[in-house]
XYZ file of C-alpha atoms in Angstrom:
336
model
C 9.357 13.810 -6.507
C 10.715 11.536 -4.801
C 8.981 11.523 -2.082
C 5.845 12.232 -4.151
C 6.151 8.832 -5.543
C 6.870 7.061 -2.092
C 3.748 8.724 -0.827
C 1.384 7.502 -4.414
C 2.876 4.018 -3.953
C 2.359 3.369 -0.273
C -1.030 5.036 -0.644
C -1.637 2.745 -3.573
C -1.008 -0.289 -1.665
C -3.070 0.094 1.257
C -6.006 1.105 -0.500
C -5.924 -1.990 -2.187
C -5.086 -4.052 -0.021
C -7.973 -2.635 2.093
C -10.232 -3.113 -0.752
C -9.580 -6.745 -1.482
C -9.682 -7.533 2.594
C -12.997 -6.019 2.252
C -13.891 -7.862 -0.821
C -13.388 -10.895 0.325
C -9.817 -12.055 0.271
C -8.409 -14.230 2.508
C -5.722 -13.443 4.879
C -2.452 -15.509 3.619
C -3.330 -13.576 0.080
C -3.171 -10.269 1.942
C -0.381 -10.991 3.768
C 1.583 -12.707 0.916
C 0.966 -9.083 -0.980
C 2.417 -6.925 1.584
C 5.327 -9.593 1.819
C 6.384 -8.932 -1.531
C 5.924 -5.073 -0.364
C 8.506 -5.594 2.200
C 10.777 -7.605 0.099
C 11.498 -5.554 -2.835
C 13.327 -3.288 -1.071
C 16.024 -5.973 -0.767
C 15.795 -7.823 -4.109
C 19.200 -7.379 -6.524
C 17.465 -6.269 -9.728
C 17.014 -3.999 -11.558
C 13.803 -3.178 -10.686
C 14.000 -3.452 -6.873
C 16.916 -1.039 -7.372
C 14.695 1.498 -8.654
C 11.940 0.822 -5.865
C 14.172 1.528 -3.209
C 15.464 4.763 -5.165
C 11.873 5.675 -4.160
C 12.101 5.097 -0.680
C 15.552 6.618 -0.297
C 14.357 9.538 2.154
C 14.065 6.865 4.571
C 17.233 4.886 3.693
C 19.676 7.554 3.159
C 21.317 7.279 6.148
C 20.483 3.721 7.007
C 22.118 0.479 6.260
C 20.561 -1.782 4.016
C 19.612 -4.356 7.162
C 17.597 -1.538 8.832
C 16.965 -0.031 5.426
C 15.124 -3.826 5.316
C 13.765 -3.360 9.070
C 11.427 -0.317 7.783
C 10.181 -2.010 4.882
C 9.274 -5.101 7.057
C 7.780 -2.646 9.384
C 6.064 -0.984 6.912
C 4.332 -4.297 5.389
C 3.695 -5.541 9.009
C 1.232 -2.651 9.806
C -0.312 -2.572 6.634
C -0.821 -6.552 7.392
C -2.299 -5.031 10.406
C -4.814 -2.507 9.317
C -5.477 -4.910 6.491
C -6.346 -8.443 8.986
C -8.217 -6.051 11.266
C -10.134 -4.175 8.744
C -11.084 -7.939 6.968
C -11.612 -9.442 10.572
C -13.674 -6.312 11.036
C -15.836 -7.371 8.082
C -16.740 -10.541 8.634
C -17.778 -10.347 12.032
C -19.943 -7.048 10.900
C -21.709 -8.347 7.777
C -25.291 -9.184 6.325
C -26.247 -12.398 5.722
C -27.383 -12.305 2.049
C -29.004 -16.070 1.066
C -28.141 -18.280 -1.871
C -29.699 -16.961 -4.958
C -31.983 -19.825 -5.655
C -33.899 -19.327 -1.848
C -34.067 -15.342 -2.595
C -38.026 -14.822 -3.246
C -38.569 -13.341 -6.860
C -41.241 -10.418 -5.749
C -41.944 -9.359 -2.602
C -43.940 -6.501 -1.798
C -44.599 -5.170 1.728
C -48.200 -3.289 2.916
C -46.369 -0.657 5.389
C -46.821 2.648 7.469
C -43.639 3.901 7.962
C -43.505 4.625 11.356
C -45.028 1.263 12.204
C -42.820 -0.698 15.049
C -44.282 -3.950 14.019
C -43.303 -3.200 10.497
C -39.846 -2.430 10.754
C -39.674 -5.961 12.470
C -40.226 -7.080 9.050
C -37.833 -4.703 7.029
C -35.202 -5.699 9.678
C -35.458 -9.399 8.456
C -36.116 -8.963 5.070
C -32.836 -5.978 5.274
C -30.383 -8.126 7.235
C -30.796 -11.512 4.572
C -30.347 -8.755 1.638
C -34.003 -9.735 0.557
C -35.243 -7.069 -2.422
C -38.298 -5.934 -1.474
C -41.198 -3.641 -2.728
C -42.525 -0.819 -0.144
C -46.423 0.416 -0.565
C -46.938 2.819 1.991
C -50.374 2.299 3.339
C -52.879 5.214 3.897
C -54.231 4.813 7.645
C -57.115 6.739 7.088
C -58.758 5.457 3.884
C -56.325 2.111 3.605
C -57.497 2.059 0.118
C -54.031 0.320 -0.846
C -54.678 -2.820 0.983
C -58.366 -2.764 0.056
C -57.982 -5.798 -2.114
C -56.819 -7.784 1.340
C -59.702 -9.416 3.883
C -56.780 -8.385 6.494
C -56.989 -5.061 7.406
C -53.485 -4.198 9.112
C -50.251 -3.706 8.533
C -47.918 -5.246 8.153
C -48.928 -7.292 5.046
C -46.134 -8.919 3.212
C -46.757 -10.641 -0.429
C -44.382 -13.039 -1.272
C -44.162 -14.680 -5.022
C -47.819 -13.804 -4.343
C -48.757 -15.281 -1.355
C -50.386 -13.180 1.359
C -48.487 -13.077 5.248
C -49.467 -11.340 7.771
C -48.960 -10.266 11.609
C -44.998 -9.170 12.236
C -43.883 -12.335 14.158
C -45.499 -14.892 11.806
C -44.363 -13.200 9.014
C -40.873 -13.416 10.291
C -41.614 -17.346 11.273
C -42.599 -18.383 7.719
C -39.700 -16.293 6.075
C -37.738 -18.363 8.682
C -39.002 -21.949 7.558
C -38.747 -20.961 3.969
C -35.386 -19.343 3.485
C -33.305 -20.271 6.545
C -34.232 -23.849 7.412
C -30.793 -24.803 5.640
C -28.925 -21.947 6.876
C -28.038 -23.186 10.625
C -28.942 -25.583 13.223
C -29.137 -23.611 16.229
C -29.162 -25.762 19.988
C -32.454 -26.173 22.187
C -31.492 -23.555 24.101
C -30.145 -21.430 21.263
C -33.921 -21.466 19.977
C -35.919 -21.242 23.136
C -33.891 -18.141 24.186
C -34.682 -16.460 20.966
C -38.079 -17.747 21.766
C -38.092 -15.730 25.065
C -36.663 -12.487 23.650
C -39.086 -12.496 20.594
C -41.896 -13.041 22.718
C -41.020 -10.178 25.098
C -40.852 -8.044 22.384
C -44.200 -7.915 21.346
C -45.588 -8.480 25.024
C -43.653 -5.616 26.423
C -41.136 -3.540 24.295
C -43.578 -2.321 21.843
C -46.186 -1.105 24.796
C -43.292 0.884 26.237
C -42.978 2.961 23.131
C -46.287 4.905 22.887
C -46.258 6.207 26.215
C -42.931 7.431 25.757
C -43.279 8.871 21.857
C -46.182 11.025 23.381
C -45.028 11.593 26.385
C -46.005 15.068 26.315
C -47.745 17.651 23.918
C -44.209 18.446 22.565
C -42.692 14.925 22.170
C -46.387 14.203 20.409
C -46.212 16.403 17.594
C -42.352 15.357 17.314
C -44.000 12.257 16.674
C -46.504 13.021 14.126
C -44.280 15.181 12.504
C -41.633 12.508 11.764
C -45.355 10.011 11.236
C -46.961 12.460 8.605
C -43.519 13.518 6.983
C -42.789 9.184 6.127
C -46.463 8.592 5.482
C -48.893 8.300 2.335
C -51.073 11.693 3.537
C -52.163 13.865 1.149
C -51.141 17.774 1.991
C -54.518 18.323 3.905
C -54.573 15.444 5.804
C -50.840 16.055 7.121
C -52.021 19.196 8.590
C -54.933 17.786 10.279
C -53.068 14.395 11.176
C -49.811 16.011 12.871
C -52.181 18.097 15.364
C -55.625 16.019 15.462
C -53.340 12.872 15.945
C -50.762 14.549 18.160
C -53.465 15.607 20.784
C -55.185 12.255 19.931
C -52.594 10.106 20.750
C -51.254 12.640 23.987
C -54.606 11.387 25.646
C -54.153 7.719 24.470
C -50.993 7.488 26.041
C -52.141 7.876 29.697
C -54.602 5.346 28.917
C -51.661 3.152 27.336
C -49.823 3.986 30.930
C -52.242 2.733 33.170
C -53.457 -0.428 31.072
C -49.608 -1.859 30.815
C -49.069 -0.293 34.942
C -46.537 2.250 33.767
C -45.758 4.677 35.896
C -42.887 6.184 34.825
C -42.524 5.885 31.113
C -38.873 6.762 30.484
C -37.827 5.102 33.536
C -40.063 2.219 32.006
C -38.098 2.525 28.676
C -34.628 2.998 29.780
C -35.702 -0.580 32.314
C -36.273 -2.539 28.737
C -33.058 -1.072 27.393
C -31.190 -2.529 30.230
C -32.811 -5.636 30.436
C -32.213 -6.402 26.990
C -28.200 -5.330 27.687
C -28.442 -7.455 30.779
C -29.757 -10.224 28.099
C -26.364 -9.954 25.966
C -24.682 -11.318 29.080
C -21.730 -9.158 27.401
C -22.207 -11.074 23.697
C -22.163 -8.578 20.782
C -25.734 -9.864 19.876
C -27.781 -12.584 21.185
C -27.249 -14.455 18.567
C -23.686 -14.645 19.834
C -20.860 -13.249 17.027
C -24.446 -12.194 14.622
C -27.814 -11.408 15.071
C -30.205 -14.005 15.806
C -34.234 -13.397 15.617
C -34.836 -11.876 18.595
C -31.960 -8.794 18.004
C -33.401 -8.321 14.678
C -37.218 -7.941 16.419
C -35.542 -5.578 18.969
C -34.078 -3.693 16.222
C -36.979 -3.372 14.210
C -39.105 -1.954 16.712
C -36.482 0.729 18.365
C -35.391 2.040 14.649
C -38.832 4.239 14.498
C -38.202 5.829 17.656
C -34.065 6.057 17.416
C -33.579 9.450 16.143
C -36.647 11.292 18.110
C -36.405 12.830 21.764
C -37.406 9.293 23.703
C -34.878 7.388 21.564
C -31.911 9.623 22.351
C -32.383 10.237 25.641
C -32.749 5.808 25.466
C -28.997 6.128 23.871
C -27.740 8.460 26.572
C -29.329 6.610 29.788
C -28.639 3.499 28.913
C -26.078 1.049 27.979
C -27.889 0.215 24.549
C -26.035 2.589 22.027
C -23.281 0.457 21.124
C -25.243 -2.683 20.505
C -27.643 -0.342 18.552
C -25.181 1.099 16.787
C -23.476 -2.994 15.732
C -27.152 -3.418 14.597
C -27.862 0.201 12.588
C -24.167 -0.681 10.438
C -25.662 -4.322 9.486
C -29.387 -3.557 8.937
C -28.950 -0.277 8.620
C -28.656 -0.360 4.512
C -32.530 -1.032 2.840
C -33.042 -3.397 0.274
C -36.091 -1.732 -0.418
C -37.787 -0.230 -3.432
C -40.347 2.373 -2.298
C -43.137 2.427 -4.945
């Protein structure tokens, strides 16, 4: 019975402390609570005697001094765990915006597998901006017949239409992030450089990889048709006809962008990005900037396809991607 009580108390203290650490309780508060845990063992009150009796299996052969040492050691261990959890939470946390600047009605017209759409979603998800998703049928495009702009992504923000992924992110940044942080000119130049690299290089490496051969082309279109807005008959047609068509299109893309070995090009791009990090957790330092979100966004649709798995296994990008996935992975979207 005493061992059970001791175990229950220790488990309760640990779980409550970790919960409070993750909930934003300051480190000093956490340490104060843990110090109380340590000190109750040496108190002279009746209640502390009862507490000490719960831990009697640990103290039965110990002097009062060593018993106090055990308690302090336990509190110290718990404090270390709580502090580590708190620090981890502060480093790897989304950046929600002040409620007064969050748009009231955001609708994203997209293709689920589109890298440019995923760039926009990465931004929305990271900043915890709730949004609705309308999956566009790429054949009929009936969902965007109301718009003069016939490509995706289209983002409606409180009735205003924004188009083109990079332009969307630029406009949202000006509206929502202008007072959030002030970057140095060199930081802004670096961020701009790598956002341009994403649009002008990285995205062009993806198609030759996901349609590299017939099996990977079928794998890609299986994902596209499962995630996309297609009727049953369209799914069958698009999967096989689309895979065959894109297999040949990818060969032309290789020539257009001077790619001789598609996997080598993908690995080189991944390593180029890791080199740009230069030992930092993110290009933005301790937290992602817009370039981090752009790279993550365009890679997200391929991550668990064969090409994405190969990329992670054969380059150093995996650690960065995992950090980004933990931060951005929880979506704020509501699919309609």
